[in-house]
Coordinates of C-alpha atoms in Angstrom, one line a residue:
Chain A
M1 CA 0.0 -0.1 -0.2
D2 CA 1.8 3.1 -0.9
R3 CA 1.2 6.2 1.3
E4 CA -1.7 7.8 -0.9
E5 CA -3.8 4.6 -0.7
A6 CA -3.2 4.7 2.7
K7 CA -4.3 8.6 3.1
R8 CA -7.5 8.0 0.9
I9 CA -8.4 5.1 3.7
L10 CA -7.5 7.0 7.0
E11 CA -9.7 9.9 5.5
S12 CA -12.8 7.4 6.7
Y13 CA -11.1 6.8 10.3
R14 CA -13.0 8.0 12.7
L15 CA -12.1 10.2 15.9
G16 CA -11.1 8.4 19.5
G17 CA -10.0 5.2 17.4
K18 CA -14.0 4.0 17.0
D19 CA -12.5 2.1 14.0
S20 CA -9.0 0.7 15.6
H21 CA -10.6 -2.9 15.0
D22 CA -11.7 -2.3 12.2
P23 CA -9.5 -5.0 9.6
I24 CA -10.3 -2.6 6.9
F25 CA -8.0 -0.1 8.2
A26 CA -5.1 -2.3 9.3
D27 CA -3.0 -1.9 6.5
A28 CA -3.3 1.7 6.3
L29 CA -2.7 1.8 10.0
H30 CA 0.5 -0.2 9.7
E31 CA 1.6 2.2 7.1
L32 CA 1.4 4.4 9.4
E33 CA 3.8 3.4 11.9
R34 CA 6.5 3.1 9.8
D35 CA 6.1 6.4 7.6
P36 CA 6.4 9.5 9.9
E37 CA 5.3 11.4 6.7
L38 CA 2.3 9.9 6.8
Q39 CA 2.0 10.5 10.5
A40 CA 2.2 13.9 10.3
W41 CA -0.4 14.1 8.1
F42 CA -2.5 12.0 10.2
E43 CA -1.8 13.9 12.7
E44 CA -3.2 17.3 10.9
K45 CA -6.4 15.1 9.1
E46 CA -7.5 14.6 13.0
R47 CA -6.7 17.7 14.3
F48 CA -8.7 18.8 11.4
D49 CA -11.5 16.3 11.6
A50 CA -12.0 17.4 15.7
L51 CA -12.3 20.7 14.9
M52 CA -14.7 20.3 12.0
V53 CA -16.9 18.3 14.6
E54 CA -16.6 20.8 17.2
K55 CA -17.8 23.7 14.8
L56 CA -20.4 21.6 13.4
A57 CA -22.2 20.3 16.8
H58 CA -23.8 23.7 17.2
A59 CA -24.1 25.1 13.7
V60 CA -27.2 23.7 12.9
T61 CA -30.3 23.2 14.9
A62 CA -33.5 22.1 14.4
P63 CA -36.5 25.3 15.0
P64 CA -38.1 24.4 18.2
Y65 CA -41.3 24.1 17.0
L66 CA -40.4 20.7 14.3
K67 CA -40.3 18.4 17.5
Y68 CA -44.3 19.5 18.2
E69 CA -45.0 19.1 14.3
I70 CA -43.5 16.1 14.0
L71 CA -45.5 14.3 17.0
D72 CA -48.9 16.1 16.1
R73 CA -48.7 14.9 12.9
Q74 CA -48.6 11.1 13.8
P75 CA -50.5 8.5 11.4
K76 CA -54.2 8.5 12.3
A77 CA -56.1 5.1 12.0
R78 CA -57.8 5.0 8.9
N79 CA -61.5 5.5 8.6
I80 CA -63.3 2.3 7.7
F81 CA -66.3 4.5 6.6
S82 CA -64.1 6.7 4.2
V83 CA -63.3 3.7 2.2
R84 CA -65.7 3.8 -0.6
W85 CA -66.5 0.3 -1.7
L86 CA -67.2 -0.9 1.8
Q87 CA -70.0 1.7 2.5
P88 CA -72.5 -0.7 1.0
I89 CA -71.1 -3.7 2.9
L90 CA -71.4 -1.5 6.2
A91 CA -74.7 -0.2 5.3
A92 CA -75.8 -3.5 5.1
A93 CA -74.3 -4.9 7.9
A94 CA -75.8 -1.9 10.3
A95 CA -79.4 -2.3 8.7
V96 CA -78.8 -6.6 10.1
V97 CA -77.7 -5.3 13.3
I98 CA -80.6 -2.8 13.6
G99 CA -82.8 -5.4 12.6
V100 CA -81.8 -7.9 14.8
G101 CA -81.9 -5.4 17.7
V102 CA -85.4 -4.1 16.9
W103 CA -86.6 -8.1 16.9
Q104 CA -84.9 -8.6 20.2
H105 CA -86.3 -5.8 21.7
F106 CA -90.0 -6.5 20.3
A107 CA -90.1 -10.2 19.5
A108 CA -87.5 -12.6 21.1
P109 CA -88.6 -14.5 24.5
R110 CA -87.0 -12.3 27.5
N111 CA -85.9 -14.5 30.8
P112 CA -85.0 -11.7 33.6
A113 CA -84.8 -14.1 36.0
R114 CA -82.8 -16.3 33.8
N115 CA -80.4 -13.5 32.9
L116 CA -80.4 -12.4 37.0
A117 CA -79.2 -15.6 37.8
L118 CA -76.4 -15.8 35.2
Q119 CA -75.3 -12.8 36.4
A120 CA -75.2 -14.2 40.0
I121 CA -73.0 -16.9 38.6
S122 CA -70.8 -14.6 36.7
Y123 CA -70.2 -12.2 39.8
T124 CA -69.6 -15.5 42.3
N125 CA -67.1 -16.9 39.9
E126 CA -64.9 -13.2 40.1
M127 CA -64.1 -13.5 43.7
P128 CA -66.7 -10.7 45.0
S129 CA -65.3 -9.0 48.2
L130 CA -67.4 -8.8 51.7
Q131 CA -67.4 -5.6 53.1
F132 CA -68.3 -7.0 56.4
V133 CA -67.3 -10.6 57.6
C134 CA -68.7 -11.7 61.3
F135 CA -69.1 -15.3 62.8
D136 CA -72.4 -13.8 64.5
A137 CA -74.9 -14.0 62.2
S138 CA -77.0 -11.4 64.0
A139 CA -73.9 -8.6 63.6
V140 CA -73.6 -9.4 60.0
A141 CA -77.7 -9.1 59.4
T142 CA -77.3 -5.5 61.9
W143 CA -74.4 -4.5 59.6
A144 CA -76.6 -5.0 56.1
N145 CA -79.7 -3.4 57.3
R146 CA -77.8 -0.4 58.4
Q147 CA -76.6 0.5 55.0
P148 CA -78.2 3.5 53.5
A149 CA -78.8 1.4 49.9
V150 CA -80.4 -1.2 51.7
R151 CA -82.8 1.0 53.4
K152 CA -83.5 3.0 50.4
A153 CA -84.4 -0.3 48.7
A154 CA -86.4 -2.3 51.3
L155 CA -83.7 -5.2 51.4
E156 CA -84.0 -5.7 54.7
I157 CA -83.6 -9.1 55.9
A158 CA -85.2 -10.5 59.0
K159 CA -82.9 -11.6 62.7
P160 CA -81.0 -15.1 61.1
G161 CA -81.9 -17.8 62.8
T162 CA -79.5 -19.7 65.4
D163 CA -80.1 -23.3 64.7
M164 CA -79.8 -23.5 60.5
D165 CA -77.4 -25.5 58.9
M166 CA -76.2 -22.5 56.7
K167 CA -74.8 -19.4 59.0
L168 CA -74.6 -16.0 57.8
I169 CA -70.9 -14.8 58.0
G170 CA -70.3 -12.0 55.8
S171 CA -72.4 -9.4 53.7
S172 CA -71.7 -6.9 51.0
V173 CA -74.1 -4.0 48.9
V174 CA -73.1 -4.2 45.7
D175 CA -74.1 -2.3 42.6
W176 CA -75.4 -4.3 39.4
N177 CA -76.5 -2.4 36.4
G178 CA -76.9 1.2 38.3
K179 CA -79.3 -1.4 41.0
P180 CA -78.5 -1.9 44.5
V181 CA -78.1 -5.5 45.4
L182 CA -77.5 -7.1 49.1
M183 CA -75.2 -10.0 48.8
L184 CA -75.0 -12.3 51.8
C185 CA -72.5 -15.0 52.1
L186 CA -73.8 -18.2 53.8
Q187 CA -71.4 -21.1 54.9
N188 CA -71.4 -24.3 57.3
G189 CA -68.3 -26.5 57.7
K190 CA -68.6 -28.1 54.2
Q191 CA -70.4 -25.7 51.8
M192 CA -70.7 -22.0 51.2
A193 CA -72.8 -19.8 49.1
M194 CA -74.4 -16.6 47.7
V195 CA -77.7 -15.1 47.9
Y196 CA -78.2 -12.0 46.4
L197 CA -81.1 -10.2 47.0
V198 CA -82.7 -7.3 44.6
R199 CA -85.7 -5.6 44.2
G200 CA -88.0 -7.4 41.6
D201 CA -89.1 -4.6 39.7
D202 CA -85.3 -3.4 39.5
F203 CA -84.6 -6.4 37.1
Q204 CA -87.9 -6.7 35.7
I205 CA -88.6 -10.2 37.8
K206 CA -92.0 -11.2 37.8
P207 CA -93.5 -12.2 41.1
N208 CA -94.2 -16.2 39.9
A209 CA -90.7 -16.1 38.8
H210 CA -88.9 -18.9 39.5
E211 CA -85.8 -19.8 37.6
M212 CA -83.1 -22.4 38.4
I213 CA -79.8 -22.8 35.9
E214 CA -76.4 -24.6 35.8
K215 CA -73.3 -23.7 34.3
D216 CA -69.8 -24.1 34.7
G217 CA -70.4 -25.9 37.8
W218 CA -72.4 -23.5 38.9
V219 CA -76.3 -23.7 40.2
S220 CA -78.0 -20.4 40.6
K221 CA -82.1 -20.4 41.6
V222 CA -83.9 -17.0 41.6
S223 CA -87.2 -16.9 43.6
Y224 CA -89.8 -14.2 44.4
S225 CA -90.9 -13.2 47.7
G226 CA -92.2 -10.2 49.0
D227 CA -91.0 -7.5 46.3
K228 CA -88.1 -9.1 46.3
A229 CA -86.1 -11.5 44.4
W230 CA -83.7 -13.9 46.0
V231 CA -80.7 -15.6 44.0
L232 CA -79.0 -18.4 45.5
T233 CA -75.9 -19.5 44.2
T234 CA -73.3 -22.1 45.0
K235 CA -70.6 -24.3 43.4
G236 CA -72.2 -27.8 42.3
T237 CA -75.3 -29.1 41.6
P238 CA -79.2 -28.4 42.1
A239 CA -79.4 -30.8 45.3
D240 CA -76.8 -28.3 46.8
L241 CA -79.2 -25.7 46.9
N242 CA -81.8 -27.4 49.2
F243 CA -81.2 -25.8 52.4
E244 CA -83.2 -23.3 54.1
V245 CA -82.0 -19.5 54.2
P246 CA -81.6 -18.6 57.9
F247 CA -83.6 -15.2 57.6
Chain B
M1 CA -62.5 -5.9 52.8
T2 CA -62.2 -9.5 52.6
S3 CA -62.4 -11.8 49.4
A4 CA -65.0 -14.8 49.7
A5 CA -62.3 -16.8 48.4
T6 CA -59.6 -15.9 51.1
L7 CA -62.1 -16.1 53.6
L8 CA -62.4 -20.0 52.1
S9 CA -58.7 -20.8 52.4
T10 CA -58.5 -19.5 55.7
R11 CA -61.4 -21.3 57.0
S12 CA -61.1 -24.2 54.9
L13 CA -64.2 -24.3 53.7
A14 CA -65.4 -26.1 50.9
F15 CA -66.4 -23.5 48.4
P16 CA -64.1 -23.8 45.4
L17 CA -64.4 -20.4 44.0
E18 CA -61.9 -20.3 41.4
R19 CA -60.0 -17.5 40.0
S20 CA -61.5 -16.5 37.0
N21 CA -59.6 -16.0 33.6
K22 CA -61.3 -12.6 33.3
L23 CA -58.9 -11.4 36.1
A24 CA -55.9 -12.3 34.0
L25 CA -55.7 -8.9 32.1
P26 CA -53.5 -9.2 29.0
I27 CA -50.9 -7.3 29.2
S28 CA -50.1 -5.2 26.5
T29 CA -46.7 -4.7 24.7
Q30 CA -47.5 -2.2 22.1
T31 CA -46.2 1.2 23.7
M32 CA -45.4 3.0 20.5
P33 CA -47.0 6.2 21.4
D34 CA -44.5 6.7 24.2
D35 CA -41.9 4.8 22.2
F36 CA -42.4 7.2 19.3
E37 CA -41.9 10.3 21.2
K38 CA -38.7 9.1 22.7
F39 CA -37.6 8.2 19.0
V40 CA -38.3 11.8 17.6
E41 CA -36.5 13.1 20.6
E42 CA -33.4 11.4 20.2
H43 CA -33.3 12.1 16.6
Y44 CA -35.0 14.9 15.0
Q45 CA -32.1 17.4 15.5
A46 CA -29.8 14.9 13.4
A47 CA -32.5 14.2 11.0
F48 CA -33.0 17.8 10.4
R49 CA -29.0 18.2 10.0
F50 CA -29.2 15.6 7.6
A51 CA -32.1 17.0 5.6
L52 CA -30.6 19.9 5.2
S53 CA -27.4 18.7 3.8
L54 CA -29.9 16.8 1.2
S55 CA -32.3 19.9 0.6
R56 CA -30.0 22.7 1.4
N57 CA -33.2 24.6 2.2
H58 CA -34.5 25.1 6.1
D59 CA -38.2 24.9 4.9
D60 CA -37.6 22.3 2.8
A61 CA -35.6 20.1 5.4
C62 CA -38.5 21.0 8.1
D63 CA -40.9 19.0 5.3
L64 CA -38.6 16.1 5.2
T65 CA -37.8 15.8 8.7
Q66 CA -41.8 15.8 9.3
Q67 CA -42.4 13.4 6.1
A68 CA -39.3 10.7 7.2
F69 CA -41.0 10.6 10.9
F70 CA -44.6 9.9 9.5
I71 CA -43.1 7.2 7.5
A72 CA -41.4 5.6 10.1
Q73 CA -44.2 5.7 12.3
T74 CA -46.6 4.2 9.7
N75 CA -43.9 1.2 8.7
Q76 CA -42.4 0.7 12.2
R77 CA -42.6 -3.1 11.8
Q78 CA -39.8 -2.8 9.3
L79 CA -37.8 -1.9 11.8
R80 CA -36.4 -5.1 13.3
D81 CA -32.9 -3.8 15.0
R82 CA -34.0 -0.8 17.4
S83 CA -30.7 -0.3 17.7
K84 CA -30.7 0.7 13.9
G85 CA -33.2 3.2 14.0
K86 CA -31.3 6.1 13.4
Q87 CA -29.5 4.6 10.1
W88 CA -33.5 3.6 9.1
L89 CA -34.8 7.1 9.4
F90 CA -31.3 8.7 7.9
T91 CA -32.3 6.3 4.9
I92 CA -35.7 7.2 4.9
L93 CA -34.9 10.8 4.6
R94 CA -32.8 10.1 1.5
R95 CA -35.0 8.1 -0.1
E96 CA -38.2 10.8 0.6
F97 CA -35.9 12.8 -0.8
L98 CA -34.7 11.5 -3.9
R99 CA -38.5 11.0 -4.5
T100 CA -39.4 14.5 -4.3
K101 CA -36.6 15.6 -6.2
R102 CA -36.9 12.6 -8.8
H103 CA -38.7 15.4 -11.7
E104 CA -35.7 17.4 -11.3
A105 CA -32.8 16.3 -13.6
V106 CA -30.1 14.6 -11.7
R107 CA -27.2 16.9 -11.3
Q108 CA -23.8 15.1 -12.6
R109 CA -21.9 18.2 -11.8
Y110 CA -18.6 16.8 -9.9
D111 CA -16.5 20.0 -8.4
V112 CA -13.6 20.1 -10.5
E113 CA -11.2 21.5 -7.9
L114 CA -7.6 20.9 -7.9
E115 CA -6.6 18.2 -5.7
G116 CA -3.2 17.4 -4.4
D117 CA -1.5 20.8 -4.3
D118 CA -1.7 20.8 -0.3
S119 CA -0.9 24.8 -0.4
L120 CA -4.5 25.2 -1.5
L121 CA -5.6 23.3 1.6
I122 CA -6.7 25.3 4.7
S123 CA -4.4 24.6 7.8
V124 CA -6.2 23.9 11.0
D125 CA -5.0 26.9 12.2
H126 CA -6.8 29.3 9.7
A127 CA -9.7 26.3 10.1
A128 CA -9.9 27.6 13.7
N129 CA -10.7 31.1 12.8
I130 CA -13.0 29.8 10.6
D131 CA -16.7 31.0 11.7
A132 CA -19.5 28.2 11.6
K133 CA -21.9 30.0 9.2
S134 CA -18.8 30.3 6.4
L135 CA -18.3 26.6 7.5
L136 CA -21.6 25.3 6.7
T137 CA -21.9 27.4 3.5
A138 CA -18.6 25.7 2.6
L139 CA -20.2 22.3 3.2
Q140 CA -23.5 23.1 1.5
G141 CA -21.6 24.1 -1.5
L142 CA -20.1 20.8 -2.6
D143 CA -22.1 18.3 -4.8
D144 CA -24.2 16.1 -3.7
H145 CA -21.8 13.1 -4.1
F146 CA -19.4 14.3 -1.8
R147 CA -21.6 16.8 0.8
L148 CA -24.1 14.0 1.8
P149 CA -20.8 11.4 2.7
V150 CA -18.9 14.1 4.8
S151 CA -22.1 16.0 6.6
L152 CA -22.7 12.5 8.3
F153 CA -19.1 12.2 8.7
Y154 CA -19.0 14.9 10.8
F155 CA -22.3 15.8 12.2
D156 CA -23.1 12.4 13.2
Q157 CA -19.3 10.4 13.6
L158 CA -20.9 8.0 11.5
S159 CA -19.0 5.1 10.3
Y160 CA -18.3 4.6 6.3
K161 CA -20.2 1.1 6.9
E162 CA -23.3 2.9 7.9
I163 CA -22.7 6.1 5.5
A164 CA -22.8 3.3 2.7
D165 CA -26.0 1.5 3.9
I166 CA -28.1 5.1 4.3
L167 CA -26.6 6.5 0.5
E168 CA -27.1 2.9 -0.5
V169 CA -23.3 3.0 -2.5
P170 CA -20.7 0.3 -2.1
I171 CA -18.4 0.9 1.0
G172 CA -15.3 1.7 -1.6
T173 CA -17.0 4.6 -3.2
V174 CA -18.1 5.8 0.1
M175 CA -14.5 6.4 1.1
S176 CA -13.3 7.8 -1.8
R177 CA -16.3 10.5 -1.9
L178 CA -14.9 11.0 1.9
A179 CA -11.5 11.5 1.0
R180 CA -12.4 13.7 -2.1
G181 CA -15.1 15.7 -0.1
K182 CA -13.2 16.5 3.0
T183 CA -10.3 17.7 0.3
M184 CA -12.5 19.9 -1.6
L185 CA -14.1 21.3 1.9
R186 CA -10.4 22.2 2.7
H187 CA -10.2 24.0 -0.5
R188 CA -13.2 25.9 -0.3
L189 CA -12.6 26.8 3.1
E190 CA -9.0 28.2 2.1
S191 CA -10.7 30.2 -0.7
T192 CA -13.0 31.8 1.4
R193 CA -10.4 32.6 3.9
V194 CA -8.1 34.0 1.2
A195 CA -11.0 36.2 -0.3
D196 CA -11.8 37.4 3.0
T197 CA -8.4 38.4 3.8
E198 CA -7.8 40.0 0.7
K199 CA -11.7 42.1 1.2
I200 CA -9.7 43.3 4.8
V201 CA -6.9 44.2 2.6
K202 CA -8.7 45.8 0.5
I203 CA -11.2 47.9 3.0
S204 CA -7.7 49.0 5.1
E205 CA -6.2 50.0 1.9
R206 CA -9.1 52.2 0.7
G207 CA -9.2 53.4 5.0
G208 CA -5.7 54.4 4.9
R209 CA -6.2 56.1 1.3
Q210 CA -9.2 58.0 3.0
S211 CA -7.5 58.8 6.2
G212 CA -4.3 60.1 4.2

């Protein structure tokens, strides 16, 4: 390698020895070690490069607003309704959806008791929290009956019996679709169950309603008494709901 | 508050309240909005400098930078190695510049400045007195083939390989253009210095005659 070729290659050699391990520079660096004139040239080149880097570092600055303009111009999701060929398909789909909705509202058989039973299973499966826990059933009933939402909706319960198999051990007041629900937790040594007490008219439950459903190993039974709907829910079969509610 | 399930486990009651799958919320890994802001923050200055080197016009550089970031975000899935984000952005910038300038005739003018005569190259000591604006003017005066690699080398201290990737030319070509471009820059700076010195001499001579 002659001196001029070494110069040509070393012009790409970066400051600070960043390229010292790049084999493309190996021969030129070797030449540098044994050629004093090339060394002098290289030192001058390094000084010039350092000067250029330093001077140019602050010579060009992007305008301050540019960053915000870039961020403001982030791509938006394409509006599917603006795609012309999709418009008739979307219109047809919308008509079907509206038609099904209207049919469901006016013609399809409705079963609020079943929906309530399903909601009870789903809710119990999500491990609801108990706001009050006490192994004195009377204390639980007293706590429940003092809750403003319970009193407002007239969901109070009677004083629990003491000689029942299932004991009242905890309670919560919850909200389902904007309607108050009194949740009562019952247990004996082997079994645990939830009772959800709601106002019948809040969930369109008719006075003669009676519904029992099983789903995913759960069983839930809706019954109606004195303007209130009772929903008993437990893990197991319908036979597991054959207990007397202690209040 | 006490969970019914907690109660069950502590009291060993037979009410197997199973943990619902519904509670296992999917953890999103799509954090692009935050990432993009960081990406812009890290690279918009360098992108603007390169855009200015490409277009040689402030407003065009702003537009070009915005457009490159827009394309980058739209095609973010193409970026496999995030450590090469800057290089990828610069490639987009260059391609976008070429696309917008496609209708213009491709200039093949090469600077025909003298090479080999070191007396026409500015010395480091003289270069130290050149102001940044004159330096930029000299750099922007170079032909595209030389201006772009030299700009990337000095502004961003990129390696010849990275420059070759961005400009999509062979590495040998980049090395040659870097060597020639830097020499041309030193010629231009020397010409600027000599011209400025002559101006000063003329003004001082005129001033001397008027006062005399």
